[in-house]
mmCIF file of C-alpha atoms and ligand atoms in Angstrom:
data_model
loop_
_atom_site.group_PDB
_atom_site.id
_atom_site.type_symbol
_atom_site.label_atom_id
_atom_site.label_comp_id
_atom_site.label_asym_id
_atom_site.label_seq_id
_atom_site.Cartn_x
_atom_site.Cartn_y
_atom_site.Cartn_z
ATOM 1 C CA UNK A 162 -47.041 -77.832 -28.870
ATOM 2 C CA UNK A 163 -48.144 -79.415 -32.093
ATOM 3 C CA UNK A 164 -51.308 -77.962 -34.011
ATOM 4 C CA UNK A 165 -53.277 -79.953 -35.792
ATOM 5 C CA UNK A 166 -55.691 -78.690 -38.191
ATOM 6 C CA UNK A 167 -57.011 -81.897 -39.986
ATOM 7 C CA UNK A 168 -58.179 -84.884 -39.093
ATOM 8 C CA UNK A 169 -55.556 -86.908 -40.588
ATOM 9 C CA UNK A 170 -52.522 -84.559 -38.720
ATOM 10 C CA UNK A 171 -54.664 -85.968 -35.686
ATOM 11 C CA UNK A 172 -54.819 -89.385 -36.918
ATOM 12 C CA UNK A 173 -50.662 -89.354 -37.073
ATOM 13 C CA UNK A 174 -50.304 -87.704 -33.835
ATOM 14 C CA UNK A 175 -52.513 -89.999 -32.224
ATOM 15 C CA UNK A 176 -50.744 -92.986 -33.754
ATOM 16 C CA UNK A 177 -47.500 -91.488 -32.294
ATOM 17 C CA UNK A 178 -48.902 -91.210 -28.615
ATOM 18 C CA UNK A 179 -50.333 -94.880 -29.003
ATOM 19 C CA UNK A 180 -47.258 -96.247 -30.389
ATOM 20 C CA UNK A 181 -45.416 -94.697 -27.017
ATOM 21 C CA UNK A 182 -48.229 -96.410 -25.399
ATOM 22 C CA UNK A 183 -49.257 -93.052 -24.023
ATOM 23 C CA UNK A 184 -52.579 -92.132 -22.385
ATOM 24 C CA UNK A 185 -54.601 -89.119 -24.324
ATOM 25 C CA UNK A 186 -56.320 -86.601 -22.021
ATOM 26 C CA UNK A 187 -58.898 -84.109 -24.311
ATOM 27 C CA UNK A 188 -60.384 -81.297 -23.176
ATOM 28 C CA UNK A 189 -62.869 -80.107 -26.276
ATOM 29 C CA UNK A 190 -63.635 -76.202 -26.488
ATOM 30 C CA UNK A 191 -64.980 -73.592 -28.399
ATOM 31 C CA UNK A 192 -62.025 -71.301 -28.117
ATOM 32 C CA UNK A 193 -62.203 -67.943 -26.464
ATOM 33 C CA UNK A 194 -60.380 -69.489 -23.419
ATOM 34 C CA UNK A 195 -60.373 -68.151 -19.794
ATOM 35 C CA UNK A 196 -59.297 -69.707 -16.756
ATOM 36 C CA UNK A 197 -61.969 -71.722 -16.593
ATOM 37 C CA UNK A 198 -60.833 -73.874 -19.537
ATOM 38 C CA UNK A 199 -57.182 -73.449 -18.253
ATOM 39 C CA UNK A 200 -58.184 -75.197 -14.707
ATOM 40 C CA UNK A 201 -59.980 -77.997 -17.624
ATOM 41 C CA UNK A 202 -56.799 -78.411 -18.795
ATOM 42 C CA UNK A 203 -54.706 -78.865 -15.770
ATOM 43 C CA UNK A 204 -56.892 -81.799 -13.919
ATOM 44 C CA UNK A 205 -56.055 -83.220 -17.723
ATOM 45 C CA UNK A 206 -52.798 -82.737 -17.131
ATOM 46 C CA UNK A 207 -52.990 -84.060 -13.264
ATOM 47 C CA UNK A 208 -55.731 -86.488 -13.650
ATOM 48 C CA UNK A 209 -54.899 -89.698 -11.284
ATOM 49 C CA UNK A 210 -56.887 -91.972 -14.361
ATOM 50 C CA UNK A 211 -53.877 -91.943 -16.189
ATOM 51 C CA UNK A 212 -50.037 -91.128 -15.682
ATOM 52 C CA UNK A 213 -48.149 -88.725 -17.602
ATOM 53 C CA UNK A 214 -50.989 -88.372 -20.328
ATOM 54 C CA UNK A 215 -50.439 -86.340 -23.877
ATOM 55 C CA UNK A 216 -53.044 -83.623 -23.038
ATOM 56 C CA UNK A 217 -54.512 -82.420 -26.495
ATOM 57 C CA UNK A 218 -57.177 -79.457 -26.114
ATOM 58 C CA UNK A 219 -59.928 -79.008 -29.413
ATOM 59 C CA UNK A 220 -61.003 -75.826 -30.598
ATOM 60 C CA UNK A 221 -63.800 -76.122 -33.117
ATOM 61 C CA UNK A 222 -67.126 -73.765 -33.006
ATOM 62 C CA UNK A 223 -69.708 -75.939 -33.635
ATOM 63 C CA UNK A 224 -72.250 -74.839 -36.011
ATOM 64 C CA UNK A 225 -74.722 -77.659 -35.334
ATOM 65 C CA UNK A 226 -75.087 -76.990 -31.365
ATOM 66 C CA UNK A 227 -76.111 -73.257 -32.518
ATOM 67 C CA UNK A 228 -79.831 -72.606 -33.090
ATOM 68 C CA UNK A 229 -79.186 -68.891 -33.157
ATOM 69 C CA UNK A 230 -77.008 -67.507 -36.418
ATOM 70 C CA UNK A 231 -76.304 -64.544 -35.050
ATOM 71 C CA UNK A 232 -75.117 -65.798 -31.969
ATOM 72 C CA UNK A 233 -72.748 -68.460 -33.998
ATOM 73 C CA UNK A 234 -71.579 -65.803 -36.212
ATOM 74 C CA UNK A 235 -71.016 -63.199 -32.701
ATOM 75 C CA UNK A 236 -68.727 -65.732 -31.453
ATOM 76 C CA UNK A 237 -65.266 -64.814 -30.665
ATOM 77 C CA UNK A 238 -62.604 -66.404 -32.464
ATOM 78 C CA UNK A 239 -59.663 -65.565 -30.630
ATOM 79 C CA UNK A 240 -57.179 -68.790 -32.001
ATOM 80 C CA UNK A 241 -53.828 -66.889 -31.607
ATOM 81 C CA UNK A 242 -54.251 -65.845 -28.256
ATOM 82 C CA UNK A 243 -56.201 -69.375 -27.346
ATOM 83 C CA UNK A 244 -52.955 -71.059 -28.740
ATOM 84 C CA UNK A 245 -50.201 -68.925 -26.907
ATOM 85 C CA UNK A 246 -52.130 -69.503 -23.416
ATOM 86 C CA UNK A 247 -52.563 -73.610 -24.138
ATOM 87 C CA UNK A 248 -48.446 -73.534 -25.164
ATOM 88 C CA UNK A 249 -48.199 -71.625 -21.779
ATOM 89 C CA UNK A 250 -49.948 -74.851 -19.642
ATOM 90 C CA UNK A 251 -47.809 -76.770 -21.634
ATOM 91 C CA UNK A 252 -50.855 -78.409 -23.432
ATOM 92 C CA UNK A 253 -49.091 -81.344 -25.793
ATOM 93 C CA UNK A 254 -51.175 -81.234 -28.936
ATOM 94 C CA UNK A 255 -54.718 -78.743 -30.126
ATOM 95 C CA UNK A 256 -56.608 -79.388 -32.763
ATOM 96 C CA UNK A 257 -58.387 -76.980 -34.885
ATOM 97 C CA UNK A 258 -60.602 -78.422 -37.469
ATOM 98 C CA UNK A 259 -62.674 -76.492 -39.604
ATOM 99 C CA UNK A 260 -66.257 -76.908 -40.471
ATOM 100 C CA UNK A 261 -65.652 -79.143 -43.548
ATOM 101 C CA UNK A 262 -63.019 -81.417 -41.874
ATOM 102 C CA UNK A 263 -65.435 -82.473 -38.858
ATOM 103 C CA UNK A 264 -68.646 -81.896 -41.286
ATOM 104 C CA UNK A 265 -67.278 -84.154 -44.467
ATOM 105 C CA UNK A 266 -70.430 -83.096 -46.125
ATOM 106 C CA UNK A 267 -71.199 -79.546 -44.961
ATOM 107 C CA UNK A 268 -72.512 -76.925 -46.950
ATOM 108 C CA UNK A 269 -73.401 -74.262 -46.673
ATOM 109 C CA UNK A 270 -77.172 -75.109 -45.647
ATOM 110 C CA UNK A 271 -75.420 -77.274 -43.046
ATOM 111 C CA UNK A 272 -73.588 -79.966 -41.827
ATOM 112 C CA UNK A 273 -75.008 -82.649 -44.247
ATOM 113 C CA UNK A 274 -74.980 -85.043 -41.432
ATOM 114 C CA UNK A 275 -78.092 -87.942 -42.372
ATOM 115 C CA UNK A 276 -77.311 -89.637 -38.665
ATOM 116 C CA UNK A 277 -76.467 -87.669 -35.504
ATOM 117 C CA UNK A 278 -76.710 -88.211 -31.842
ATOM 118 C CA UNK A 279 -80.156 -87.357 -30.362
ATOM 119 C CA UNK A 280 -80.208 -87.263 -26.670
ATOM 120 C CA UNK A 281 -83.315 -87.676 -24.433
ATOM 121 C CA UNK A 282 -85.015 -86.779 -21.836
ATOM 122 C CA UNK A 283 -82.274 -85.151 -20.158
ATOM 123 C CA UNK A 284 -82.118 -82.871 -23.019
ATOM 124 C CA UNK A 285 -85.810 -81.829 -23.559
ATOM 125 C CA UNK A 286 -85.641 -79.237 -20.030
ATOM 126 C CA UNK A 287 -83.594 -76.217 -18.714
ATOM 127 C CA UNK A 288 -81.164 -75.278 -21.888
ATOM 128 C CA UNK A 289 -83.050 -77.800 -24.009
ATOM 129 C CA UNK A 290 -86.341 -76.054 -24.095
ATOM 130 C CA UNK A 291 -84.729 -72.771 -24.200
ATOM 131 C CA UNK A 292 -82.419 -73.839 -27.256
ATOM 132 C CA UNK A 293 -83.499 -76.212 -29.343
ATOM 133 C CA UNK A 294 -81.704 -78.885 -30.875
ATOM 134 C CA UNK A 295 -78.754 -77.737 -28.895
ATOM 135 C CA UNK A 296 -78.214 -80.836 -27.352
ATOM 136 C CA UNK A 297 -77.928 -82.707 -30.401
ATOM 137 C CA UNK A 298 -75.566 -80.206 -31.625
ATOM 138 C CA UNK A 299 -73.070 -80.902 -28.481
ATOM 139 C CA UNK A 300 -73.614 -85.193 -28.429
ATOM 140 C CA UNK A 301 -72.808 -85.383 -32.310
ATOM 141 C CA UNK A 302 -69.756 -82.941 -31.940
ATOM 142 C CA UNK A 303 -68.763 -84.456 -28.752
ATOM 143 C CA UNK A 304 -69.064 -88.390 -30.305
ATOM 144 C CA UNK A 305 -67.556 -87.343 -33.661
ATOM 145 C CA UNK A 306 -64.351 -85.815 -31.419
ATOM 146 C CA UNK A 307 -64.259 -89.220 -29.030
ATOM 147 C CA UNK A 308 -64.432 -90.881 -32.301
ATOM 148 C CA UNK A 309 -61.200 -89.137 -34.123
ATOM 149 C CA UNK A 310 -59.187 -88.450 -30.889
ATOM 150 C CA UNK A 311 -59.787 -91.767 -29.274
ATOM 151 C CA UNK A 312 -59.439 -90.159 -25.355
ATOM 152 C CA UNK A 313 -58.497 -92.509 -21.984
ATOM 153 C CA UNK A 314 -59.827 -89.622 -20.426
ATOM 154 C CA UNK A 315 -62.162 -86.155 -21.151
ATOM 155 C CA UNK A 316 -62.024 -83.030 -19.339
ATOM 156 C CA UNK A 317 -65.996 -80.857 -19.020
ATOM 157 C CA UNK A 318 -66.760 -78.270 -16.695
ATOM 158 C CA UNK A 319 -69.553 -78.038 -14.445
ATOM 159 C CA UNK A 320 -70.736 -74.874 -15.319
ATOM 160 C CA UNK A 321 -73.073 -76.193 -17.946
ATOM 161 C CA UNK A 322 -73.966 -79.230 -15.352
ATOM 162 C CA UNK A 323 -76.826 -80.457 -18.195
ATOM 163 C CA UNK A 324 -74.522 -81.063 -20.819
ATOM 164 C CA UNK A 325 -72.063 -83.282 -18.565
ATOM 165 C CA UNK A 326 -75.062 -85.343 -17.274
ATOM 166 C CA UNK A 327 -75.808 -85.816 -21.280
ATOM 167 C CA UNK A 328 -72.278 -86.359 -22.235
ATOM 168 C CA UNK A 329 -72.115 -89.070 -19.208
ATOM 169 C CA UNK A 330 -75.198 -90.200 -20.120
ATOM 170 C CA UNK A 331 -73.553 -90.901 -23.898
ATOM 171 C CA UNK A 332 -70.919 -92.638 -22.823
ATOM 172 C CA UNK A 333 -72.558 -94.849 -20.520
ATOM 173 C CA UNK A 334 -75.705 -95.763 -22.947
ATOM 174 C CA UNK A 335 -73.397 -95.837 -25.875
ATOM 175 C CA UNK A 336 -70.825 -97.495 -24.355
ATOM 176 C CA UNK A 337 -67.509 -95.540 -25.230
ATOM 177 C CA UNK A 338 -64.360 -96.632 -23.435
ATOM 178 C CA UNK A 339 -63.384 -92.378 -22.139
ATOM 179 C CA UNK A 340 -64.043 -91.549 -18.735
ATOM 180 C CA UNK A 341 -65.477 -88.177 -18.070
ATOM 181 C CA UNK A 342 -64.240 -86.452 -15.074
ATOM 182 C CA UNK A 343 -65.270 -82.765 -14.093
ATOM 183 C CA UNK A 344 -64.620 -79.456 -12.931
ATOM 184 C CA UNK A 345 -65.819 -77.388 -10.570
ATOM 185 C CA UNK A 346 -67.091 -73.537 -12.181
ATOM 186 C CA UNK A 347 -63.942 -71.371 -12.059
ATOM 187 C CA UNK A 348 -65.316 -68.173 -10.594
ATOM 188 C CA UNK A 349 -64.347 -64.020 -11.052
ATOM 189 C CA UNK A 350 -63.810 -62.626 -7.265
ATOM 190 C CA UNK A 351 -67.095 -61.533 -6.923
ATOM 191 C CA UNK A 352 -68.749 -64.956 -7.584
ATOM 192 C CA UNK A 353 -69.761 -64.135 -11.579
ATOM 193 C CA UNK A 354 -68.755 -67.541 -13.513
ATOM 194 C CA UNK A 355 -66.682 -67.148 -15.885
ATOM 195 C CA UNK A 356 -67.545 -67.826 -19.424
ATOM 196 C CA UNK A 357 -66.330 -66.363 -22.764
ATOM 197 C CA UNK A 358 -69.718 -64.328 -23.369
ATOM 198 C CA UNK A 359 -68.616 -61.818 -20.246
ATOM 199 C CA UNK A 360 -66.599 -59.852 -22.226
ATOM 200 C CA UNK A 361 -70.100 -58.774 -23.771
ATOM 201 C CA UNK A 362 -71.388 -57.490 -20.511
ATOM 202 C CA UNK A 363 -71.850 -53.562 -20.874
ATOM 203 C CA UNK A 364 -70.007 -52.390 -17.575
ATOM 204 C CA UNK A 365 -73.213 -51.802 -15.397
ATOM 205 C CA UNK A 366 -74.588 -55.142 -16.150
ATOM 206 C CA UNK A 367 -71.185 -56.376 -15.407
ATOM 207 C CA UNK A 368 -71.293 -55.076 -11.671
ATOM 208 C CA UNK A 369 -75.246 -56.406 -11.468
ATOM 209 C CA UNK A 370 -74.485 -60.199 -12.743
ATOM 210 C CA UNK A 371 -72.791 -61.367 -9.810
ATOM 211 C CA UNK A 372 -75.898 -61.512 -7.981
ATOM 212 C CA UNK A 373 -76.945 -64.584 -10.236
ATOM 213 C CA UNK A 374 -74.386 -66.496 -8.159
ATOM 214 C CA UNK A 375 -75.604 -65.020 -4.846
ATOM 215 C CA UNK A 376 -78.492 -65.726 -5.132
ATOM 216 C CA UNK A 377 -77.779 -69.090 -6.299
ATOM 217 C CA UNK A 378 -76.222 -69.265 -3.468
ATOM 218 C CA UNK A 379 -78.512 -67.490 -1.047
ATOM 219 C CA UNK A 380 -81.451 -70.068 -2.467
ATOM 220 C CA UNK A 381 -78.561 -73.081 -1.611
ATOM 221 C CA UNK A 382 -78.459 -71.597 2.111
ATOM 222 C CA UNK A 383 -82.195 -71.403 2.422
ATOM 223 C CA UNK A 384 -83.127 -74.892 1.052
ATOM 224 C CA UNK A 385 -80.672 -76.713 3.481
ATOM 225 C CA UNK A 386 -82.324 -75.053 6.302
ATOM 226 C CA UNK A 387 -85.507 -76.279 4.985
ATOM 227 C CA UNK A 388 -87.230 -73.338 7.227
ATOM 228 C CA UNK A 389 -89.565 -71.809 4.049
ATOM 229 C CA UNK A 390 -90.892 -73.704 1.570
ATOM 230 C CA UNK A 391 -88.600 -75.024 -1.898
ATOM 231 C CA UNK A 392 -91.542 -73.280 -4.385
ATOM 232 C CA UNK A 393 -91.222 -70.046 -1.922
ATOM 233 C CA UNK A 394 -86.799 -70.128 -2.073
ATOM 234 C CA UNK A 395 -87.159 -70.118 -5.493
ATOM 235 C CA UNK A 396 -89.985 -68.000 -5.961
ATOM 236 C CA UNK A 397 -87.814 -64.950 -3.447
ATOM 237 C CA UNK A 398 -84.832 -65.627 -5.606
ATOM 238 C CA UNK A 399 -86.392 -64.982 -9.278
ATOM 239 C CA UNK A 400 -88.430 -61.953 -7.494
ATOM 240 C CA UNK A 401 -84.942 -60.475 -6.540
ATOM 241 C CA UNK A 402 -83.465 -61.102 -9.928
ATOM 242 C CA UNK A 403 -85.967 -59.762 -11.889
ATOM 243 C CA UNK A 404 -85.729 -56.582 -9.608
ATOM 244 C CA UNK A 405 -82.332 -55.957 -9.989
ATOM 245 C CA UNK A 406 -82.784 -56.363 -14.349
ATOM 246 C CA UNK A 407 -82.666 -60.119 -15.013
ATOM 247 C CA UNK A 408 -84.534 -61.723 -17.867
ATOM 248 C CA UNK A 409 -85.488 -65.485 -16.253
ATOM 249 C CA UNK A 410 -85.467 -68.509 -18.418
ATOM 250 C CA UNK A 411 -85.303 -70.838 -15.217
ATOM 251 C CA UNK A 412 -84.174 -70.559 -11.881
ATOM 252 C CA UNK A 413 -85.124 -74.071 -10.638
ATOM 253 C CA UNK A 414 -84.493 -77.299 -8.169
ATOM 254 C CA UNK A 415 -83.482 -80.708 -9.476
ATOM 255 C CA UNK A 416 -82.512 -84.082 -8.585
ATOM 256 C CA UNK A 417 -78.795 -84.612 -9.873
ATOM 257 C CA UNK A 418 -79.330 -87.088 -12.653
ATOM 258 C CA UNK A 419 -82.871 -87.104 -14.089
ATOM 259 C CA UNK A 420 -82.361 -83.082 -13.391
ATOM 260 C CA UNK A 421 -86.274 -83.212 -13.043
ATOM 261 C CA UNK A 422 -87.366 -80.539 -10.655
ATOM 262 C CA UNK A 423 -87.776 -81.503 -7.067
ATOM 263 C CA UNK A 424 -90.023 -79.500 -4.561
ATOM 264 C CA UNK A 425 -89.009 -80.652 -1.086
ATOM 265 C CA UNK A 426 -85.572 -80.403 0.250
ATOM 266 C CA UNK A 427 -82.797 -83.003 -0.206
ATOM 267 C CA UNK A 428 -79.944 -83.090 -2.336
ATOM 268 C CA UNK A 429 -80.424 -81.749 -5.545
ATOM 269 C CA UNK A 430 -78.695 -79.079 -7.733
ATOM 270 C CA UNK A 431 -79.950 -75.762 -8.293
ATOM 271 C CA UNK A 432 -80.057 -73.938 -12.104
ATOM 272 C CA UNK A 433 -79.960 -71.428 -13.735
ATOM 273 C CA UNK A 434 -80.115 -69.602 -16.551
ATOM 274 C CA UNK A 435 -81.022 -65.269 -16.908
ATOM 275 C CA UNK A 436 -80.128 -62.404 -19.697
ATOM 276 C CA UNK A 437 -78.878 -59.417 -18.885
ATOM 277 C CA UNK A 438 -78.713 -56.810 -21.323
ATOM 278 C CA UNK A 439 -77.056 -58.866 -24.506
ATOM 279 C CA UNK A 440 -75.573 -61.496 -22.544
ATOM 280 C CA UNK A 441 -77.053 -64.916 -21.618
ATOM 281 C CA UNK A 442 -75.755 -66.136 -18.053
ATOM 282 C CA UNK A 443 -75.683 -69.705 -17.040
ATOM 283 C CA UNK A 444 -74.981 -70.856 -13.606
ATOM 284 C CA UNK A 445 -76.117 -73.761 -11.004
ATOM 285 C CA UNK A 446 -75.001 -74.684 -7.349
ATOM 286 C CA UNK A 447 -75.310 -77.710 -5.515
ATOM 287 C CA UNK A 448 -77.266 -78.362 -2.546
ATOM 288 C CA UNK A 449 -75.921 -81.261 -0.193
ATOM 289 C CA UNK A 450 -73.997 -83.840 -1.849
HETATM 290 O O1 PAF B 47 -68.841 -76.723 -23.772
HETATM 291 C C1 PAF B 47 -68.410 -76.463 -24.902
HETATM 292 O O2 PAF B 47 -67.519 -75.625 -25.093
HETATM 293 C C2 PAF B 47 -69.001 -77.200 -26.104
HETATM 294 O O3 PAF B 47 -70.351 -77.460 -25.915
HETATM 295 C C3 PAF B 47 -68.224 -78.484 -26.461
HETATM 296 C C4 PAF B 47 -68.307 -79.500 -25.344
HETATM 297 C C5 PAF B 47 -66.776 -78.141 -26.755
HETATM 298 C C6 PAF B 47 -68.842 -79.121 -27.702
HETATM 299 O O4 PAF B 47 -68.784 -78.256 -28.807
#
C-alpha cells in the first residue's frame, strides 16, 4: 500500500494508475476507521462501475467542515492503526494530507480559502441548522479531493444521508465526471450505528443509544401502517427518547431529495439526530422505497 502525504506524491501515483489506464475508486474519511468505512472500502473495491479499480482511501480532518474547536481538536487521530486496517483490505493507495497541503493558504486563523463551495437549500435543515457552515466545510473538501484525485468512482455512506444528497447534488449541478454510489449504515448488534464518536459513549449511555435506532425503526413500522397520524409517530418517538435521556435536535419525516419534511405517509426517509451525555448520535431509516 503506498502512502501519500502530498499532493504531488498523489499527482505521480495518479499519473501511474492513468498511464495503466486504470480506474480510481476513493473513498474520503476522517480517519478513526470502523467497519463502517471498511464495508466503504470494499463496494470500492467490488464496485460493478469499474473493473479491477486502484482503490485509494483519504484521511484528512477537515478543519473547515468543523464549527466547533473543541470538537475538531477532540477528534481522534488514530493514523497508524487506520493504515494497518486499510493495508489489511488491501486498499491500493491513502492519502494523508495535512492542513497546509489541501489549504495552500491556511493559517492559522484558517484555511485562507477566498472561493469555496456553498451548497443550498439542501444544506440550510437537519445538520445544517444545527451546525453551521458545515456543509460548506464538506462540498469544498469533498471538490478540492475530486479535484486532486480525479475518481471514476466515490464511495459515501448513508449514515449521514444529507451530506450524500449534497455531494450528489455537487456533482450533478457542477457537473463532475465521478459517480457516487452508497452504502448502507454498518450497524453494532444491537442496532447502534457505528461511527467513530462511540468510543466516547460513557458505558450506561452506551447500553441506552441503541434505542435511537429502534425507535427509528419503530416510527418506520408505524408510518407504513399509516394507522396514527405522521405528526403523532413522530411526536411518540421523541417523547420516548427524551424519557430514556436523549437531547433532540430533530427526529423528523422527509421526502428523499428535497429532504423537506413530509406529514402524510409515503416514501420518505426518516432523521435523526440526539446527544447523549458527550456524544452526538446521527441516524435515519428509510420508509418504502
Ligand atoms: O463523512 C466524512 O467523513 C467527511 O465529511 C468527508 C466526506 C470525508 C469530508 O471531509
Amino acid at each position: 500500500m503506498r502512502l501519500l502525504r502530498t499532493r504531488a506524491e498523489l499527482a505521480q501515483w495518479r499519473a501511474e494508475q492513468q498511464a495503466d489506464g486504470i480506474g480510481i475508486a476513493f473513498v474520503p474519511t476522517m480517519g478513526n476507521l470502523h467497519d463502517g468505512h471498511l464495508r466503504l472500502v470494499e463496494q470500492a473495491r467490488n464496485t460493478s462501475v469499474l473493473t479491477s479499480p486502484s482503490v485509494l482511501v483519504s484521511i484528512f480532518v477537515n478543519p473547515l467542515q468543523f464549527n466547533d474547536p473543541g470538537d475538531l481538536a477532540r477528534y481522534p487521530r488514530t493514523e497508524a492503526e487506520d493504515c494497518a486496517q486499510l493495508a489489511a483490505q488491501g486498499v491500493d493507495a491513502v492519502f494523508l494530507p495535512s492542513v497546509g497541503d489541501i489549504y495552500v493558504d491556511a493559517t492559522v486563523d484558517g484555511t485562507g480559502l477566498e472561493v469555496s463551495v456553498q451548497p443550498g437549500a439542501l444544506a440550510e435543515h437537519w445538520e445544517g441548522a444545527v451546525r453551521p457552515g458545515h456543509f460548506a466545510g464538506v462540498t469544498t473538501v469533498v471538490a478540492k479531493l475530486f479535484h486532486l484525485v480525479r475518481p471514476a468512482i466515490a464511495v459515501f455512506g448513508e449514515k449521514d444521508f444529507q451530506q450524500l444528497q449534497i455531494v450528489r447534488r455537487m456533482v450533478r449541478d457542477l457537473d463532475f465526471e465521478t459517480k457516487v454510489i452508497s452504502v448502507p449504515t454498518e450497524r453494532a448488534s444491537d442496532g447502534l450505528a457505528l461511527s467513530s464518536r462511540n468510543r466516547f459513549l460513557s458505558p450506561a449511555d452506551r447500553r441506552v443509544a441503541p434505542l435511537l435506532y429502534a425507535q427509528l425503526q419503530r416510527a418506520e413500522t408505524r408510518i407504513r401502517q399509516g394507522v396514527d397520524s405522521v405528526d403523532q409517530v413522530l411526536a411518540d418517538s421523541r417523547d420516548a427518547l427524551v424519557a430514556a435521556g436523549f437531547e433532540i435536535d430533530y427526529f423528523v419525516f422527509c421526502d428523499v431529495d428535497a429532504l423537506l419534511p413530509r406529514r402524510d405517509a409515503g416514501p420518505g426517509i426518516l432523521l435523526a439526530a440526539a446527544r447523549l451525555g458527550v456524544v452526538r448520535l446521527l441516524d435515519n431509516s428509510r420508509v418504502g422505497s
